Coordinates of C-alpha atoms and ligand atoms in Angstrom, one line a residue:
S948 CA 207.8 -14.2 -29.7
A949 CA 206.9 -12.0 -32.7
K950 CA 203.9 -14.4 -33.5
K951 CA 203.2 -15.0 -29.9
E952 CA 202.5 -11.2 -29.2
G953 CA 200.9 -11.1 -32.6
R954 CA 198.2 -13.6 -31.5
N955 CA 197.9 -11.9 -28.1
R956 CA 197.1 -8.4 -29.6
Y957 CA 194.7 -10.4 -31.7
S958 CA 192.7 -11.8 -28.7
F959 CA 192.7 -8.6 -27.0
F960 CA 191.1 -6.9 -30.2
T961 CA 188.3 -9.4 -30.5
K962 CA 187.5 -9.3 -26.7
E963 CA 187.3 -5.3 -26.8
M964 CA 185.1 -6.0 -29.8
Q965 CA 182.8 -8.3 -28.2
A966 CA 182.5 -6.2 -25.4
R967 CA 181.7 -3.1 -27.2
S968 CA 179.0 -4.9 -29.3
T969 CA 177.7 -6.2 -26.0
R970 CA 176.9 -2.6 -24.7
T971 CA 175.9 -1.8 -27.9
L972 CA 173.4 -4.9 -28.0
L973 CA 172.3 -3.7 -24.2
L974 CA 171.8 0.2 -25.3
E975 CA 169.6 -0.8 -28.4
N976 CA 167.8 -3.1 -26.1
S977 CA 167.0 -0.6 -23.0
L978 CA 166.2 2.3 -25.8
H979 CA 163.3 0.5 -27.0
D980 CA 161.1 0.9 -24.5
A981 CA 163.1 4.2 -23.1
I982 CA 159.8 5.9 -24.5
D983 CA 157.6 4.3 -22.6
A984 CA 159.2 3.7 -19.8
N985 CA 159.4 7.5 -19.1
E986 CA 163.4 7.7 -19.3
L987 CA 163.7 9.8 -21.9
S988 CA 163.5 13.9 -20.9
L989 CA 164.7 17.8 -22.4
N990 CA 167.4 19.6 -21.5
L991 CA 167.3 23.0 -22.2
Q992 CA 170.7 25.5 -22.6
P993 CA 170.1 29.1 -23.4
Q994 CA 171.3 31.2 -25.9
M995 CA 172.0 34.5 -25.9
D996 CA 172.1 37.4 -28.0
L997 CA 175.7 39.6 -27.6
K998 CA 174.2 42.6 -28.6
T999 CA 171.7 42.9 -25.8
G1000 CA 172.7 40.4 -23.4
Q1001 CA 168.8 38.9 -23.5
V1002 CA 168.4 34.9 -23.9
I1003 CA 166.6 35.0 -27.4
A1004 CA 166.6 31.2 -27.9
A1005 CA 167.2 27.8 -26.6
E1006 CA 169.0 24.3 -27.8
V1007 CA 166.9 21.1 -26.9
L1008 CA 169.9 18.4 -25.6
L1009 CA 167.8 15.3 -25.1
R1010 CA 168.7 13.4 -21.7
W1011 CA 168.3 9.0 -21.1
N1012 CA 168.5 8.0 -17.5
S1013 CA 167.8 4.0 -18.2
H1014 CA 166.7 1.8 -15.6
R1015 CA 169.4 -0.3 -16.1
L1016 CA 172.2 1.8 -17.1
G1017 CA 171.9 4.7 -15.6
T1018 CA 172.6 8.1 -17.2
V1019 CA 174.1 7.2 -21.1
S1020 CA 175.1 10.2 -23.0
P1021 CA 173.7 11.1 -26.6
A1022 CA 177.1 11.2 -28.2
E1023 CA 176.4 7.1 -27.5
F1024 CA 173.1 6.4 -27.7
I1025 CA 171.9 8.6 -30.8
P1026 CA 174.4 7.2 -32.9
I1027 CA 172.9 3.7 -32.3
A1028 CA 169.6 4.9 -32.7
E1029 CA 170.4 6.1 -35.9
D1030 CA 172.0 2.8 -36.4
T1031 CA 168.4 0.6 -35.6
G1032 CA 166.3 3.8 -36.6
Q1033 CA 164.8 4.2 -33.0
I1034 CA 166.0 7.5 -33.6
L1035 CA 162.5 7.9 -36.0
A1036 CA 160.3 7.3 -33.2
I1037 CA 162.8 9.3 -30.8
G1038 CA 162.8 12.2 -33.0
E1039 CA 159.9 12.7 -32.9
W1040 CA 159.1 12.5 -29.6
V1041 CA 162.0 15.4 -28.6
L1042 CA 159.5 17.4 -31.5
R1043 CA 156.4 16.7 -29.5
E1044 CA 157.5 17.5 -26.2
T1045 CA 159.6 20.6 -27.3
V1046 CA 155.8 21.6 -29.2
K1047 CA 154.2 20.7 -25.8
L1048 CA 156.7 22.4 -23.7
L1049 CA 156.0 25.4 -25.9
K1050 CA 152.1 25.3 -25.6
Q1051 CA 152.5 24.9 -21.9
W1052 CA 154.2 28.3 -21.4
L1053 CA 152.1 30.3 -23.8
E1054 CA 148.9 29.2 -21.6
Q1055 CA 151.1 30.2 -18.6
G1056 CA 151.2 33.3 -19.9
I1057 CA 155.0 33.3 -20.4
T1058 CA 156.7 35.2 -23.3
P1059 CA 158.7 31.9 -24.5
V1060 CA 161.6 32.2 -26.5
R1061 CA 162.7 29.9 -29.8
L1062 CA 163.2 26.1 -29.1
A1063 CA 166.0 24.5 -31.1
V1064 CA 165.6 20.9 -32.2
N1065 CA 168.7 18.9 -33.1
L1066 CA 167.3 16.6 -36.4
S1067 CA 169.2 13.7 -37.5
V1068 CA 170.5 12.9 -40.8
V1069 CA 168.3 9.6 -40.7
Q1070 CA 164.8 11.7 -40.0
F1071 CA 166.1 14.0 -42.8
R1072 CA 166.5 11.1 -45.0
T1073 CA 163.2 8.7 -44.7
Q1074 CA 160.5 11.1 -43.3
D1075 CA 158.6 14.2 -44.3
L1076 CA 160.0 16.2 -41.5
P1077 CA 158.5 19.8 -42.6
A1078 CA 154.9 18.0 -42.6
L1079 CA 155.6 16.2 -39.7
I1080 CA 156.7 19.4 -37.4
G1081 CA 153.8 21.0 -39.0
K1082 CA 151.0 18.8 -38.1
L1083 CA 152.8 19.4 -34.6
L1084 CA 152.4 23.1 -35.0
E1085 CA 148.7 22.8 -35.4
E1086 CA 147.6 20.3 -33.1
Y1087 CA 149.3 23.1 -29.9
Q1088 CA 148.9 25.6 -32.2
V1089 CA 152.3 26.8 -31.2
P1090 CA 153.3 30.0 -33.7
S1091 CA 156.1 28.3 -36.5
H1092 CA 158.4 30.7 -35.3
L1093 CA 159.5 29.8 -31.6
L1094 CA 160.5 26.5 -33.1
E1095 CA 164.5 26.1 -34.8
V1096 CA 166.1 23.2 -36.2
E1097 CA 169.1 21.7 -36.6
L1098 CA 170.9 19.6 -38.6
T1099 CA 174.7 19.2 -38.8
E1100 CA 176.8 20.5 -41.8
R1101 CA 178.3 16.5 -41.9
G1102 CA 174.4 15.6 -42.0
A1103 CA 173.4 18.1 -44.5
M1104 CA 176.6 17.4 -46.7
T1105 CA 175.6 13.3 -47.2
N1106 CA 172.5 14.7 -49.4
P1107 CA 173.2 18.3 -50.0
D1108 CA 170.2 18.7 -52.6
R1109 CA 167.5 17.1 -50.0
A1110 CA 168.9 19.4 -47.5
I1111 CA 168.3 22.8 -49.5
E1112 CA 164.9 20.8 -51.0
T1113 CA 164.3 20.5 -47.0
I1114 CA 165.5 23.7 -45.4
R1115 CA 163.5 26.0 -48.0
A1116 CA 160.6 24.2 -46.9
F1117 CA 160.9 24.8 -43.1
D1118 CA 162.0 28.0 -44.7
Q1119 CA 158.5 28.8 -46.1
M1120 CA 156.6 27.4 -43.2
G1121 CA 158.8 30.3 -40.9
V1122 CA 160.8 27.1 -39.3
Q1123 CA 164.5 28.7 -38.7
T1124 CA 167.1 26.2 -39.4
S1125 CA 170.7 26.3 -38.3
I1126 CA 174.0 24.4 -39.3
D1127 CA 175.2 22.8 -36.6
D1128 CA 179.0 21.8 -35.7
F1129 CA 180.1 24.1 -38.5
G1130 CA 183.8 24.1 -39.5
T1131 CA 183.8 20.2 -38.8
G1132 CA 181.6 19.0 -42.1
Y1133 CA 183.8 20.0 -45.3
S1134 CA 180.7 21.8 -47.2
S1135 CA 181.7 23.6 -50.5
L1136 CA 181.0 26.8 -50.2
S1137 CA 179.1 26.7 -53.3
Y1138 CA 176.0 24.7 -51.6
L1139 CA 176.7 26.5 -48.2
Q1140 CA 175.5 29.6 -50.2
R1141 CA 172.4 27.5 -51.5
F1142 CA 171.4 26.3 -48.0
S1143 CA 169.2 29.1 -47.1
V1144 CA 169.6 28.5 -43.0
Y1145 CA 169.3 31.1 -40.4
K1146 CA 172.1 30.9 -39.0
L1147 CA 175.5 28.7 -38.8
K1148 CA 176.7 27.0 -35.0
I1149 CA 180.7 27.5 -34.8
D1150 CA 181.7 24.3 -33.9
Q1151 CA 183.0 24.3 -29.9
S1152 CA 186.3 22.3 -31.3
F1153 CA 187.4 25.8 -32.8
I1154 CA 186.0 28.1 -29.6
R1155 CA 187.4 25.6 -27.0
N1156 CA 191.3 27.2 -27.5
M1157 CA 190.4 30.3 -29.9
T1158 CA 191.8 32.8 -27.0
T1159 CA 195.5 31.3 -27.1
D1160 CA 195.7 29.3 -30.6
T1161 CA 195.9 31.9 -33.5
N1162 CA 194.8 28.8 -36.1
D1163 CA 191.8 28.8 -33.9
Y1164 CA 190.8 32.4 -34.0
A1165 CA 191.6 32.9 -38.0
I1166 CA 189.0 29.8 -38.4
V1167 CA 186.3 31.4 -35.7
N1168 CA 187.2 34.9 -37.3
A1169 CA 186.8 33.8 -40.8
V1170 CA 183.6 31.6 -40.6
I1171 CA 181.5 34.8 -39.0
T1172 CA 183.3 37.3 -42.1
L1173 CA 181.3 34.3 -44.5
A1174 CA 178.6 34.2 -42.5
Q1175 CA 178.2 37.5 -42.9
Q1176 CA 178.9 38.1 -46.2
L1177 CA 175.7 35.3 -46.9
G1178 CA 173.4 37.2 -44.5
M1179 CA 173.0 34.2 -42.2
K1180 CA 173.7 35.1 -38.4
T1181 CA 176.6 33.1 -36.1
I1182 CA 176.4 31.3 -33.2
A1183 CA 179.2 30.1 -31.2
E1184 CA 179.3 26.9 -29.1
G1185 CA 181.0 25.6 -25.8
V1186 CA 181.9 29.1 -24.8
E1187 CA 183.2 28.2 -21.1
T1188 CA 185.4 32.1 -20.6
K1189 CA 184.5 35.7 -20.1
E1190 CA 187.5 35.7 -22.5
Q1191 CA 185.7 33.9 -25.2
L1192 CA 182.9 35.8 -24.4
E1193 CA 184.9 39.0 -25.3
Q1194 CA 186.5 37.9 -27.8
L1195 CA 183.6 36.5 -30.0
Q1196 CA 182.0 40.3 -29.1
Q1197 CA 184.9 41.7 -30.6
L1198 CA 184.9 39.9 -33.7
D1199 CA 180.7 40.4 -34.3
C1200 CA 179.4 36.8 -33.1
D1201 CA 175.8 36.9 -32.6
Q1202 CA 175.3 34.6 -29.8
I1203 CA 177.2 32.5 -27.6
Q1204 CA 175.8 29.2 -25.9
G1205 CA 178.1 27.6 -23.3
Y1206 CA 178.7 26.6 -19.6
Y1207 CA 180.1 30.2 -18.9
L1208 CA 176.5 30.9 -19.4
S1209 CA 174.9 28.2 -18.1
R1210 CA 174.8 24.6 -18.6
P1211 CA 171.8 22.5 -20.2
I1212 CA 169.2 22.5 -17.6
P1213 CA 165.9 21.0 -17.3
P1214 CA 163.0 23.0 -18.2
K1215 CA 161.5 24.3 -15.1
E1216 CA 164.8 25.8 -14.0
F1217 CA 164.8 27.6 -17.5
K1218 CA 161.6 28.6 -16.7
D1219 CA 162.7 30.3 -13.2
Q1220 CA 165.7 31.3 -14.3
F1221 CA 165.9 32.9 -18.0
L1222 CA 162.2 33.3 -19.0
T1223 CA 161.0 34.7 -15.7
L1224 CA 163.9 36.8 -15.8
N1225 CA 163.7 38.3 -19.7
R1226 CA 159.9 39.5 -18.5
L1227 CA 161.2 41.1 -15.8
R1228 CA 163.8 42.8 -18.0
Q1229 CA 161.4 44.1 -20.7
A1230 CA 158.7 45.2 -17.7
L1231 CA 162.1 47.8 -16.4
N1232 CA 162.4 48.6 -19.9
Ligands
C2E1505 P1 175.2 19.1 -30.3 O1 173.9 19.5 -31.0 O2 176.3 20.2 -31.2 O3 174.9 20.0 -29.0 C1 176.0 20.5 -28.2 C2 176.5 19.9 -27.1 O4 177.6 20.6 -26.7 C3 175.7 19.1 -26.3 O5 176.3 17.7 -25.5 C4 175.9 20.3 -24.5 O6 175.8 20.3 -23.0 C5 177.6 20.4 -24.7 N1 177.9 21.9 -24.6 C6 177.0 23.2 -24.5 N2 178.2 23.9 -23.5 C7 178.9 23.5 -23.1 C8 180.0 23.8 -22.7 O7 180.7 25.2 -22.8 N3 181.1 23.1 -22.9 C9 181.5 21.8 -23.2 N4 182.4 21.0 -23.3 N5 180.8 21.2 -23.9 C10 179.1 21.9 -24.2 P2 175.4 16.8 -25.0 O8 174.1 17.1 -24.6 O9 175.9 15.5 -24.3 O10 174.6 16.2 -26.9 C11 176.2 15.8 -27.8 C12 175.4 15.5 -29.1 O11 174.3 14.4 -29.0 C13 174.6 16.9 -29.2 O12 175.7 17.7 -30.1 C14 174.1 16.2 -30.9 O13 174.4 16.1 -32.0 C15 173.3 14.9 -30.0 N6 171.8 15.5 -29.7 C16 171.3 15.3 -28.4 N7 170.1 15.6 -28.0 C17 169.8 15.3 -29.5 C18 168.4 15.3 -30.2 O14 167.3 14.9 -29.6 N8 168.4 14.6 -31.3 C19 169.4 14.3 -32.1 N9 169.4 13.9 -33.4 N10 170.8 14.4 -31.6 C20 170.9 15.0 -30.3
MG1506 MG1 173.2 20.9 -31.4
MG1507 MG1 177.0 21.6 -32.1
MG1508 MG1 177.8 17.6 -32.0

């Protein structure tokens, strides 16, 4: 009967919800000692300048290999860490490790590239990030232009005035800001103009089908034109094919990032594959 069916559906629903919250609790508990247990690491994904073909920067992407749970995607654990506030300690750890890595490269006589760190809106809301980052750069004697921060469009728009103020403080320190996942966060154009950001990262959902879907193509085209008008650079995220790369080049997009160039890889691999190569190219020119 309909009534019975309804009850069954209800009990199924609660079981699913319970399973989900059990997983969440497990993740929460395991995250508590992830830093101390050495379970976190950084991967780097190169960003290429489309005019020169040079790798000019890399995005820092957090990885968690839990003893208990195995590999957990940041897409799953970052939102939980944001809910519990654990993102503050984790975010600080990512920043410190990134600055330490830059320091190591400098000490090894390697010409570094700028590293872009993802910042959570929870960090933006609760911490004095410019002060924290300034302190780290000073502690390790790393020049500020080697660090970039990414804030999602959605995050920026949850408190635009706070975002504007913080981005301005970064700008004054020489730390560049990018707006991540651009096109998915409903920012008003008037705010966008007031964010003194360095570049817009065009969300990969628009890049995915841009070579076949005329709407996606039009959006990518419009974002690039808008950025040019506002004096911002553009980077396309999630570039996986040569066709996408070529179209982006035609549209005058500045930079690309994606599997076509490289997956996110450990820092050692990144150094061997991209930094050493950059140095050889420079030596030839
Ligand atoms: P995001 O910042 O937008 O990072 C881009 C995501 O796209 C990464 O997923 C990356 O591995 C993936 N990606 C790169 N190229 C391609 C491609 O060609 N095709 C496809 N399908 N995917 C590609 P990942 O590493 O799983 O990270 C997911 C999200 O987790 C990030 O999205 C970011 O929002 C968040 N995240 C990662 N690390 C951190 C961190 O240290 N702090 C904070 N607050 N968030 C982080
Ligand atoms: Mg990002
Ligand atoms: Mg993104
Ligand atoms: Mg994302």
